[in-house]
mmCIF file of N, CA and C in Angstrom:
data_model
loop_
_atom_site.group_PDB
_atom_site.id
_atom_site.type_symbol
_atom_site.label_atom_id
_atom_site.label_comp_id
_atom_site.label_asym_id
_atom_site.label_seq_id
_atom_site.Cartn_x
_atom_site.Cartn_y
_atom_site.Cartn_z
ATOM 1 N N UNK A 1 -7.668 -27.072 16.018
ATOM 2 C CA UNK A 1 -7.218 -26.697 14.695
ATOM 3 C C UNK A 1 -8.391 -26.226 13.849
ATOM 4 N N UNK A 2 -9.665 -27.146 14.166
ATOM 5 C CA UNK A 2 -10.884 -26.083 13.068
ATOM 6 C C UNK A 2 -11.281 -25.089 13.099
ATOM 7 N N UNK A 3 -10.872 -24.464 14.841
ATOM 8 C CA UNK A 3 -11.636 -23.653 14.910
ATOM 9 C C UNK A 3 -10.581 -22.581 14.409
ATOM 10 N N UNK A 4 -9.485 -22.810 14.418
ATOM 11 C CA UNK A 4 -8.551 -21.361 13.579
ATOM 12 C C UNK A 4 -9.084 -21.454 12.170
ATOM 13 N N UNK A 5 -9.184 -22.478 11.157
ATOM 14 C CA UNK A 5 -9.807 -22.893 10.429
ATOM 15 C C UNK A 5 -11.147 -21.873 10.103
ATOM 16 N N UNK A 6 -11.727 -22.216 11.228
ATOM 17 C CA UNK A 6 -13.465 -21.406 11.380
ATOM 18 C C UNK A 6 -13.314 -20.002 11.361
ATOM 19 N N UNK A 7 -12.211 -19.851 12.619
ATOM 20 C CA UNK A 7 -11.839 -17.893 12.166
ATOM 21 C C UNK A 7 -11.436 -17.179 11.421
ATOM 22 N N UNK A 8 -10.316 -18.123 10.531
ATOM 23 C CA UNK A 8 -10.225 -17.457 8.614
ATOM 24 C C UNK A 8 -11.212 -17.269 8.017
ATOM 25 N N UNK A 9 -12.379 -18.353 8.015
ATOM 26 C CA UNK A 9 -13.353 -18.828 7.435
ATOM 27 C C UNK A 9 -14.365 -17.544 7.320
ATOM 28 N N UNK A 10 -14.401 -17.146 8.533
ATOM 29 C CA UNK A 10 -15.360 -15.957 9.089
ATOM 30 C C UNK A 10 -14.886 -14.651 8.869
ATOM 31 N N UNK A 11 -13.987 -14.789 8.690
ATOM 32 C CA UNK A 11 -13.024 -13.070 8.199
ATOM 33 C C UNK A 11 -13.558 -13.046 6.883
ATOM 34 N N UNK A 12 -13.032 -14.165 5.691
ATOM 35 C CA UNK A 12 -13.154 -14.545 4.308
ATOM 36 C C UNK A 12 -14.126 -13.921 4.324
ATOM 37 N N UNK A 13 -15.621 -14.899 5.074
ATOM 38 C CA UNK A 13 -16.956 -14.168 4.716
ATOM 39 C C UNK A 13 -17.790 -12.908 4.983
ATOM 40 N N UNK A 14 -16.918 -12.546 5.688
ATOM 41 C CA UNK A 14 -17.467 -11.003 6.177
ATOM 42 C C UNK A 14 -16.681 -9.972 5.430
ATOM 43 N N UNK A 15 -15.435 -10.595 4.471
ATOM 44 C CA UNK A 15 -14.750 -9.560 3.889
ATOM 45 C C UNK A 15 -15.424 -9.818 2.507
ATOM 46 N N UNK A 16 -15.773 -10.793 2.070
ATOM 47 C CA UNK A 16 -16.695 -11.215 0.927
ATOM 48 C C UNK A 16 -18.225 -10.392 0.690
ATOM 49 N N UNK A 17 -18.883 -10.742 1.979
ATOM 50 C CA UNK A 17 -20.016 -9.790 2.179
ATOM 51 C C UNK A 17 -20.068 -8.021 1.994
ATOM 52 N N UNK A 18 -18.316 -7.788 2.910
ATOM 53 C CA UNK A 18 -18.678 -6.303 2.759
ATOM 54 C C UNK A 18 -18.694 -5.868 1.222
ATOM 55 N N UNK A 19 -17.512 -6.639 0.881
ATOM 56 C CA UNK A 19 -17.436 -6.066 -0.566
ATOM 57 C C UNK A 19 -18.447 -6.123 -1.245
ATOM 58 N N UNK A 20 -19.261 -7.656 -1.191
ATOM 59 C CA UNK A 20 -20.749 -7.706 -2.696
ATOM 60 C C UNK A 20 -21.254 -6.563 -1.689
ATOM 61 N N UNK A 21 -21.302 -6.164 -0.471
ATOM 62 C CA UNK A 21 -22.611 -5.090 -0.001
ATOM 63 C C UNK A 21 -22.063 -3.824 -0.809
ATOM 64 N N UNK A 22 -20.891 -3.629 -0.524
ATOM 65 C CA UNK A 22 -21.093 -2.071 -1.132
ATOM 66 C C UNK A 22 -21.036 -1.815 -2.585
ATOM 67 N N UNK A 23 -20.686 -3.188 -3.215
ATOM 68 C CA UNK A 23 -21.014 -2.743 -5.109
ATOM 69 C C UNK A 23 -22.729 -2.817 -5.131
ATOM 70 N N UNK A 24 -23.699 -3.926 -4.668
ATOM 71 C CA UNK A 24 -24.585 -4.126 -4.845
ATOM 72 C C UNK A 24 -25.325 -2.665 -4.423
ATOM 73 N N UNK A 25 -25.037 -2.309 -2.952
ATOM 74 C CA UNK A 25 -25.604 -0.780 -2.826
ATOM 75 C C UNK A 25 -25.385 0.285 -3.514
ATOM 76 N N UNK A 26 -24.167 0.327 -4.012
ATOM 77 C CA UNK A 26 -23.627 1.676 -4.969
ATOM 78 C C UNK A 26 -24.897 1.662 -6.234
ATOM 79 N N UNK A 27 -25.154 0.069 -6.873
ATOM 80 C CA UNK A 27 -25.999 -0.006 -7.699
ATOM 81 C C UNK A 27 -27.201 0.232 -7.554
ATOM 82 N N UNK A 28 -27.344 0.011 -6.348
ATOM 83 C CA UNK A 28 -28.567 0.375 -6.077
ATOM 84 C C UNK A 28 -29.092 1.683 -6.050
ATOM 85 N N UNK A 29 -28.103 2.465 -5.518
ATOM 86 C CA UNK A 29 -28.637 4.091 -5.031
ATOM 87 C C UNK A 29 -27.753 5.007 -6.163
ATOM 88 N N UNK A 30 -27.620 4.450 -7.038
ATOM 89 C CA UNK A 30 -26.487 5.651 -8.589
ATOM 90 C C UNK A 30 -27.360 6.072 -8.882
ATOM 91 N N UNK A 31 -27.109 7.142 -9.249
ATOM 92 C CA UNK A 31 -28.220 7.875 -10.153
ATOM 93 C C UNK A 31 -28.711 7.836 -11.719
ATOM 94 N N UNK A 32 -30.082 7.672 -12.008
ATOM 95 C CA UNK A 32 -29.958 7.020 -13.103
ATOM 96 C C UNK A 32 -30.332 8.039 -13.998
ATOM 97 N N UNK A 33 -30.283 9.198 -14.131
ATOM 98 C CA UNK A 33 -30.295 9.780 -15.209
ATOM 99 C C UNK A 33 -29.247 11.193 -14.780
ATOM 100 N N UNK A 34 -28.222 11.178 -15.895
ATOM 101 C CA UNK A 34 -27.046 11.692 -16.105
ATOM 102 C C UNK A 34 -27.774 13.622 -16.827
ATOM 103 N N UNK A 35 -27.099 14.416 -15.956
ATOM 104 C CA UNK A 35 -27.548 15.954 -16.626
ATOM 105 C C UNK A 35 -25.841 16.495 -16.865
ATOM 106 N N UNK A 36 -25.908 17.341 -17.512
ATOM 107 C CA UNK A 36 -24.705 18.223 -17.813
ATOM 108 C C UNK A 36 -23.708 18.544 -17.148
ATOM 109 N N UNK A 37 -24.532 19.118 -15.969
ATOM 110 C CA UNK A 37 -24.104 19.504 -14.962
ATOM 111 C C UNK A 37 -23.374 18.439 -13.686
ATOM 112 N N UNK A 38 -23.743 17.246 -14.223
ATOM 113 C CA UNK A 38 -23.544 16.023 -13.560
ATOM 114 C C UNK A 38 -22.530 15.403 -13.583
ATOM 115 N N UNK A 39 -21.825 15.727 -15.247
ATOM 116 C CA UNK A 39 -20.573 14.904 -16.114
ATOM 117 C C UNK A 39 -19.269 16.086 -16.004
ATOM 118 N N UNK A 40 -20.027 17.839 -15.027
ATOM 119 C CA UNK A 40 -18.595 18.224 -15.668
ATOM 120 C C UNK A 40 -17.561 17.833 -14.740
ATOM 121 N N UNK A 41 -16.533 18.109 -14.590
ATOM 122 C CA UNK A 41 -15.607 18.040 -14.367
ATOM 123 C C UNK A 41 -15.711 18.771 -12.481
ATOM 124 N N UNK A 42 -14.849 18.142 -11.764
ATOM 125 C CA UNK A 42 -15.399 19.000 -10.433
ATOM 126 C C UNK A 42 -13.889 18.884 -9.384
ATOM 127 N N UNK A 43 -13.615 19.969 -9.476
ATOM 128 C CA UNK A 43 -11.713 20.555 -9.411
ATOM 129 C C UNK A 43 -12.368 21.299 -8.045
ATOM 130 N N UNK A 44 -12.228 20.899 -6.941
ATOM 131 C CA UNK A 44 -12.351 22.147 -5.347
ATOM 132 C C UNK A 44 -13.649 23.035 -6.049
ATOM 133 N N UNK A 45 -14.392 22.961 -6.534
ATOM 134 C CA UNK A 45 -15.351 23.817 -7.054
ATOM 135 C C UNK A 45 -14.715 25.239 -7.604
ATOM 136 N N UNK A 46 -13.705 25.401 -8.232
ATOM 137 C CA UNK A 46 -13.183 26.189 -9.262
ATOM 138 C C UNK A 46 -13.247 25.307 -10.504
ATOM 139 N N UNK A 47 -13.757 26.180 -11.768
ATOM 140 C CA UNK A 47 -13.339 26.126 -13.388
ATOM 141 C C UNK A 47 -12.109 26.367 -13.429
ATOM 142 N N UNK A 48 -11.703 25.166 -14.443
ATOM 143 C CA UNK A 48 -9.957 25.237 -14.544
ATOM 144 C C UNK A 48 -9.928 26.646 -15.466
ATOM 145 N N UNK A 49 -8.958 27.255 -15.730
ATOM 146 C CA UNK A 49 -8.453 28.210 -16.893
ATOM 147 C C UNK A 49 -7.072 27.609 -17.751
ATOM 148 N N UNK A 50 -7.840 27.374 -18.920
ATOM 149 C CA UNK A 50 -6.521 27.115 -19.593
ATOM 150 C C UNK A 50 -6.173 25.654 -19.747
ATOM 151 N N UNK A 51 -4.572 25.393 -20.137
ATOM 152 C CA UNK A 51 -4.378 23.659 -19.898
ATOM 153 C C UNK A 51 -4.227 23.225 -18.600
ATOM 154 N N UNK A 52 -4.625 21.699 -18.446
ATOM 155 C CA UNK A 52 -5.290 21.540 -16.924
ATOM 156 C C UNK A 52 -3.706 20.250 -16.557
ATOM 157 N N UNK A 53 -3.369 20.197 -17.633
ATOM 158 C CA UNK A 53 -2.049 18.744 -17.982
ATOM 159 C C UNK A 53 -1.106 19.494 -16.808
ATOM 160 N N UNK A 54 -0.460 19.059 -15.551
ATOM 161 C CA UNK A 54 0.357 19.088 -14.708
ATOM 162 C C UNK A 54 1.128 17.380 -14.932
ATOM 163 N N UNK A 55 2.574 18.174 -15.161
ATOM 164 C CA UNK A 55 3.674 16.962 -15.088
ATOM 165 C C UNK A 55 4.044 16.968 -13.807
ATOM 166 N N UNK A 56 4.028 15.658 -12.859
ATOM 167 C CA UNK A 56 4.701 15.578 -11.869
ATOM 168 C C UNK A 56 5.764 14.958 -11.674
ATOM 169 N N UNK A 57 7.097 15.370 -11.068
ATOM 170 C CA UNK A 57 8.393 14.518 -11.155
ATOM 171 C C UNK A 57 8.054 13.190 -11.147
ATOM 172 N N UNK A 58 9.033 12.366 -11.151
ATOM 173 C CA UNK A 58 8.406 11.165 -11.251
ATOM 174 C C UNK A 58 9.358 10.858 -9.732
ATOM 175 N N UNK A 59 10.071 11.543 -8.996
ATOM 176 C CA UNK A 59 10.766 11.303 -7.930
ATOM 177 C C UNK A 59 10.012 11.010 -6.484
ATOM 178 N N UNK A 60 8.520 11.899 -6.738
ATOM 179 C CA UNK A 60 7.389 12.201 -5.335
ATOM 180 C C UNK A 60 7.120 10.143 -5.652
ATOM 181 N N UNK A 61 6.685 9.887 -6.829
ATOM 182 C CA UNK A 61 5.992 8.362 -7.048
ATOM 183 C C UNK A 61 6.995 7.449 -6.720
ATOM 184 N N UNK A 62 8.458 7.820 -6.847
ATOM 185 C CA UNK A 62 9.348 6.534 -6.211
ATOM 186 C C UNK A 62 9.806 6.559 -4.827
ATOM 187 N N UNK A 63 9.279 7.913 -4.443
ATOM 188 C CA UNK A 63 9.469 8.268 -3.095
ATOM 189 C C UNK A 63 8.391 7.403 -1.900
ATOM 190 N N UNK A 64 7.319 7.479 -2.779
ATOM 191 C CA UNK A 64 6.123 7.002 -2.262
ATOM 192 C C UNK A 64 5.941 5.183 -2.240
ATOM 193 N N UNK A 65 6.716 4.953 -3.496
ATOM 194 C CA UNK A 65 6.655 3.526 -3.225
ATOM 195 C C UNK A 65 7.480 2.595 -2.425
ATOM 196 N N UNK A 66 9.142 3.884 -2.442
ATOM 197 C CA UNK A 66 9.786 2.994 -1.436
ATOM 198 C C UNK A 66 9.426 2.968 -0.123
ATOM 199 N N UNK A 67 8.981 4.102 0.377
ATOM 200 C CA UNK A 67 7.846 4.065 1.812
ATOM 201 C C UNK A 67 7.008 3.017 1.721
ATOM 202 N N UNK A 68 6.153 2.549 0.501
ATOM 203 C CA UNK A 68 5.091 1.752 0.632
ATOM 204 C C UNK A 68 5.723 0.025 0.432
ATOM 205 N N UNK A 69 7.049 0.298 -0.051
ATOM 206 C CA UNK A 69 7.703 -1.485 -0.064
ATOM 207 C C UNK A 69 8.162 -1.494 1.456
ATOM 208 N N UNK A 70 8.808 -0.454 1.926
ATOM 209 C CA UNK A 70 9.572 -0.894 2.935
ATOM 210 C C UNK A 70 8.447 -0.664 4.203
ATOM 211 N N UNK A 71 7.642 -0.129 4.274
ATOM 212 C CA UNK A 71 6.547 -0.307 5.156
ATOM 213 C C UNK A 71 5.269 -1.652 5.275
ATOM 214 N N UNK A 72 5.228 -2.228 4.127
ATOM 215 C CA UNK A 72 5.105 -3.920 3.882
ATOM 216 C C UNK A 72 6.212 -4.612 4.627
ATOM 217 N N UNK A 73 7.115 -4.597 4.269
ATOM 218 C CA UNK A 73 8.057 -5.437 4.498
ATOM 219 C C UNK A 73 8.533 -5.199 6.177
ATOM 220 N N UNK A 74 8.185 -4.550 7.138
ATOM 221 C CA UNK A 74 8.407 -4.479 7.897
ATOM 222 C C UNK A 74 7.380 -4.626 8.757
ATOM 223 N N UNK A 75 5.818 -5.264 8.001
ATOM 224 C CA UNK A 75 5.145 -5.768 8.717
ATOM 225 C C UNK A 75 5.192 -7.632 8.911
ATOM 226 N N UNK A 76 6.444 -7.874 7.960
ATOM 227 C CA UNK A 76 6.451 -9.420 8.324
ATOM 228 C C UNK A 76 7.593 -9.408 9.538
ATOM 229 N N UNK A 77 8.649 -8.438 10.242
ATOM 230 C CA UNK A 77 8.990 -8.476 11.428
ATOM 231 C C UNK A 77 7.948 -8.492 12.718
ATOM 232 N N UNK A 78 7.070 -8.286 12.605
ATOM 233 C CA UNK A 78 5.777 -8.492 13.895
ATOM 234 C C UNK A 78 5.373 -9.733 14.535
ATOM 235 N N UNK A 79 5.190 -10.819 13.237
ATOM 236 C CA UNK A 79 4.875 -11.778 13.666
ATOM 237 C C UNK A 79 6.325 -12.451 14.172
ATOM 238 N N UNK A 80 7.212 -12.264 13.316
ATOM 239 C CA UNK A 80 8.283 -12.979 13.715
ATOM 240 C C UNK A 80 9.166 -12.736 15.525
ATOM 241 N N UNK A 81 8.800 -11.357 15.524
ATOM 242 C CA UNK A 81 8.777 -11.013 17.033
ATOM 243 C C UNK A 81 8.071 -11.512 18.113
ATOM 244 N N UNK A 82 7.019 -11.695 17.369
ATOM 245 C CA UNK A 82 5.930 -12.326 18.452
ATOM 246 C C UNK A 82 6.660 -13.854 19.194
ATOM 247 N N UNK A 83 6.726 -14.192 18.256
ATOM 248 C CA UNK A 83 7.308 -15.852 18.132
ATOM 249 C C UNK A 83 8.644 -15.538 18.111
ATOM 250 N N UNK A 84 9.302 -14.603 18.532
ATOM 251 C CA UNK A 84 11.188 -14.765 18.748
ATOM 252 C C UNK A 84 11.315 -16.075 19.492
ATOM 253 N N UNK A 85 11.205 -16.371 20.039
ATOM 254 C CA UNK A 85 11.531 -17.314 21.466
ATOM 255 C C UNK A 85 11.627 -18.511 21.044
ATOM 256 N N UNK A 86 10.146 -18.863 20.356
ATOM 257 C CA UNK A 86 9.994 -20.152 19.967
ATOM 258 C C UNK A 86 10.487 -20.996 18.773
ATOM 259 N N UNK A 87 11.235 -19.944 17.975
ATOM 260 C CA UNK A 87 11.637 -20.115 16.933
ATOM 261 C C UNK A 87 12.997 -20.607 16.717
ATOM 262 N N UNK A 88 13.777 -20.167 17.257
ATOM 263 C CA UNK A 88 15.220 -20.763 17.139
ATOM 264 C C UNK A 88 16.086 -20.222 16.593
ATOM 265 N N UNK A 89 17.292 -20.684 16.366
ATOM 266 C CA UNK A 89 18.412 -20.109 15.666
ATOM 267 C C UNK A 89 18.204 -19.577 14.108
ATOM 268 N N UNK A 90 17.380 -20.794 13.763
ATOM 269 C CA UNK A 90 17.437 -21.132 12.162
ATOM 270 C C UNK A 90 16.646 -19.791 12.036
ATOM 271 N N UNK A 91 15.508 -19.318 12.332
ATOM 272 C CA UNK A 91 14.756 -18.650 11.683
ATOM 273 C C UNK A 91 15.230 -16.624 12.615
ATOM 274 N N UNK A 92 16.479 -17.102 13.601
ATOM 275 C CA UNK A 92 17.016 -15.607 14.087
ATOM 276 C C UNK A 92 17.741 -15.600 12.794
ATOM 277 N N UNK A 93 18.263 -16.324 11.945
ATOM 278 C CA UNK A 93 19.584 -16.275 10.912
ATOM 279 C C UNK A 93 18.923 -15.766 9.604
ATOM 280 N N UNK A 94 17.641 -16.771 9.294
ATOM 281 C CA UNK A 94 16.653 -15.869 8.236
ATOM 282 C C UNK A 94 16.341 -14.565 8.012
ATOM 283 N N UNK A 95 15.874 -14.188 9.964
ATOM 284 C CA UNK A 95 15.460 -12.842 9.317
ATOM 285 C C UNK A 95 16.796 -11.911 9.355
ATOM 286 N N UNK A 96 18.127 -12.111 9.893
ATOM 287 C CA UNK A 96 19.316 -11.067 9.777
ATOM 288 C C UNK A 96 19.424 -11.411 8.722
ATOM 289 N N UNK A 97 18.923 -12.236 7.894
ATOM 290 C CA UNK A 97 19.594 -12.354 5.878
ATOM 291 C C UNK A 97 18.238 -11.055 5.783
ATOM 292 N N UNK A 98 17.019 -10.919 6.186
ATOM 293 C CA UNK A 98 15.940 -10.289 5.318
ATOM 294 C C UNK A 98 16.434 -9.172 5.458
ATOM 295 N N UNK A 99 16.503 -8.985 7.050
ATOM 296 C CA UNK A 99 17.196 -7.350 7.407
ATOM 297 C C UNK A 99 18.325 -6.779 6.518
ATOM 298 N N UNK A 100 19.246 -7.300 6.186
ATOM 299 C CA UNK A 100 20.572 -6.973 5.740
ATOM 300 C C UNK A 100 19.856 -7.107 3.885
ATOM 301 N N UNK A 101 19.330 -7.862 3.595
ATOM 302 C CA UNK A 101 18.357 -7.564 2.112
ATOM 303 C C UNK A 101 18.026 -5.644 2.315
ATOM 304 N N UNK A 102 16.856 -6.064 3.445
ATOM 305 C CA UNK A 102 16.362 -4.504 3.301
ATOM 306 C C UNK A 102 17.296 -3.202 3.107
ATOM 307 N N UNK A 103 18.454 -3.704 3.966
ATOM 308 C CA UNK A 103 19.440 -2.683 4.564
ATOM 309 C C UNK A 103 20.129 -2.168 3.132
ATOM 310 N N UNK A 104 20.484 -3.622 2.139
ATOM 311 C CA UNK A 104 20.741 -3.444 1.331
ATOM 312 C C UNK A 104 20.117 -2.527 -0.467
ATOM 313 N N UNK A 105 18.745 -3.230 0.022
ATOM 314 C CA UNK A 105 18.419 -1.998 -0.708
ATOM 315 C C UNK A 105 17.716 -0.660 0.042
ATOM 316 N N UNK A 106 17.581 -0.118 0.711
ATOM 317 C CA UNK A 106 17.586 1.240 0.956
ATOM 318 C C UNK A 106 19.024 2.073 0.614
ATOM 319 N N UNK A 107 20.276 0.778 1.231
ATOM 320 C CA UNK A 107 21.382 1.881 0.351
ATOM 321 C C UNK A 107 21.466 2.485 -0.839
ATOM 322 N N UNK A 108 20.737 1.220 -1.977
ATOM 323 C CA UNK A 108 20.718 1.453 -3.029
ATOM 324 C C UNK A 108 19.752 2.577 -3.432
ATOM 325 N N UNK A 109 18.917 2.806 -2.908
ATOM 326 C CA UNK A 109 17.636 3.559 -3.279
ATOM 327 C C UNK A 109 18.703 5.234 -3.017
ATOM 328 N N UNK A 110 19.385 5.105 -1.240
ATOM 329 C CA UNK A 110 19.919 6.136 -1.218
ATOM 330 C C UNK A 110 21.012 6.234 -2.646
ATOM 331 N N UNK A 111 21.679 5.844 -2.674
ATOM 332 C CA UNK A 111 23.186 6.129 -3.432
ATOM 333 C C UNK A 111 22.368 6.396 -4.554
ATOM 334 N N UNK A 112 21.315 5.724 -5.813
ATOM 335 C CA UNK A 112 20.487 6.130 -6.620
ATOM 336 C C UNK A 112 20.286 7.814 -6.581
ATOM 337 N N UNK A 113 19.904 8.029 -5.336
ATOM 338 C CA UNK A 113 19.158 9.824 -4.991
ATOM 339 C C UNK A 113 17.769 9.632 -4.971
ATOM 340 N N UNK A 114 17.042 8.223 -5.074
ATOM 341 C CA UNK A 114 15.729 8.163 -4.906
ATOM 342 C C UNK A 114 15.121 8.470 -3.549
ATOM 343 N N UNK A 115 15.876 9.064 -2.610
ATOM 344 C CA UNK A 115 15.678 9.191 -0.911
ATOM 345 C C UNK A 115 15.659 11.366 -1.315
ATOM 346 N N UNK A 116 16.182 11.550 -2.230
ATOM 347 C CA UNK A 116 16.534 12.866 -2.309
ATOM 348 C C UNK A 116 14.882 14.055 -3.026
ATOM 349 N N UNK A 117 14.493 14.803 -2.448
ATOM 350 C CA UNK A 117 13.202 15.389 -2.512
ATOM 351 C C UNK A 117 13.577 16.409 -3.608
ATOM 352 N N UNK A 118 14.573 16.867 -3.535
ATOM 353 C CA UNK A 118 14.575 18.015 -4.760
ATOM 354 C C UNK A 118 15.033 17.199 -5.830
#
């Protein structure tokens, strides 16, 4: 048991480390004196012309998040696969409630028109 213990332990600190490494390096190597040419603005290396304000539907961002809920949520079926066997009735009955959740809202998302691109 410690040593699963020990292998969280060691993820924690190496995910701890990477992170202080790369703020501490960013600080380290920024550049410390700011020119004109430094602050403008940098678009594919074209100067904008004109107003630069683009409205985007707001349909592409709910499009994107229901991909990004339901692509979460279908990474807690993995483990539960793994462990089908050992698990039992109780927890085959759990996940046909999660499934039939999900099922349930993607209908909704469809019937909404949030599935719809134009």
């Amino acid at each position: 048991m410690l040593s699963d213990w020990g292998a969280i332990a060691i993820f924690l600190i190496v995910g701890i480390v990477f992170g202080a490494g790369g703020i501490i390096t960013s600080f380290i190597i920024h550049p410390r004196r700011t020119t004109p040419q430094k602050l403008e603005v940098y678009e594919c290396g074209v100067d904008t012309i004109g107003p630069t304000w683009v409205q985007f539907k707001t349909s592409y961002f709910l499009y994107a998040l229901l991909f990004v809920i339901f692509d979460v949520e279908t990474i807690y079926l993995y483990p539960w696969a793994v462990k089908f066997t050992s698990l039992g009735l109780f927890a085959f009955i759990e996940m046909i409630i999660f499934i039939f959740i999900l099922i349930v809202g993607l209908w909704y998302a469809w019937k909404e028109g949030a599935l719809e691109w134009m």
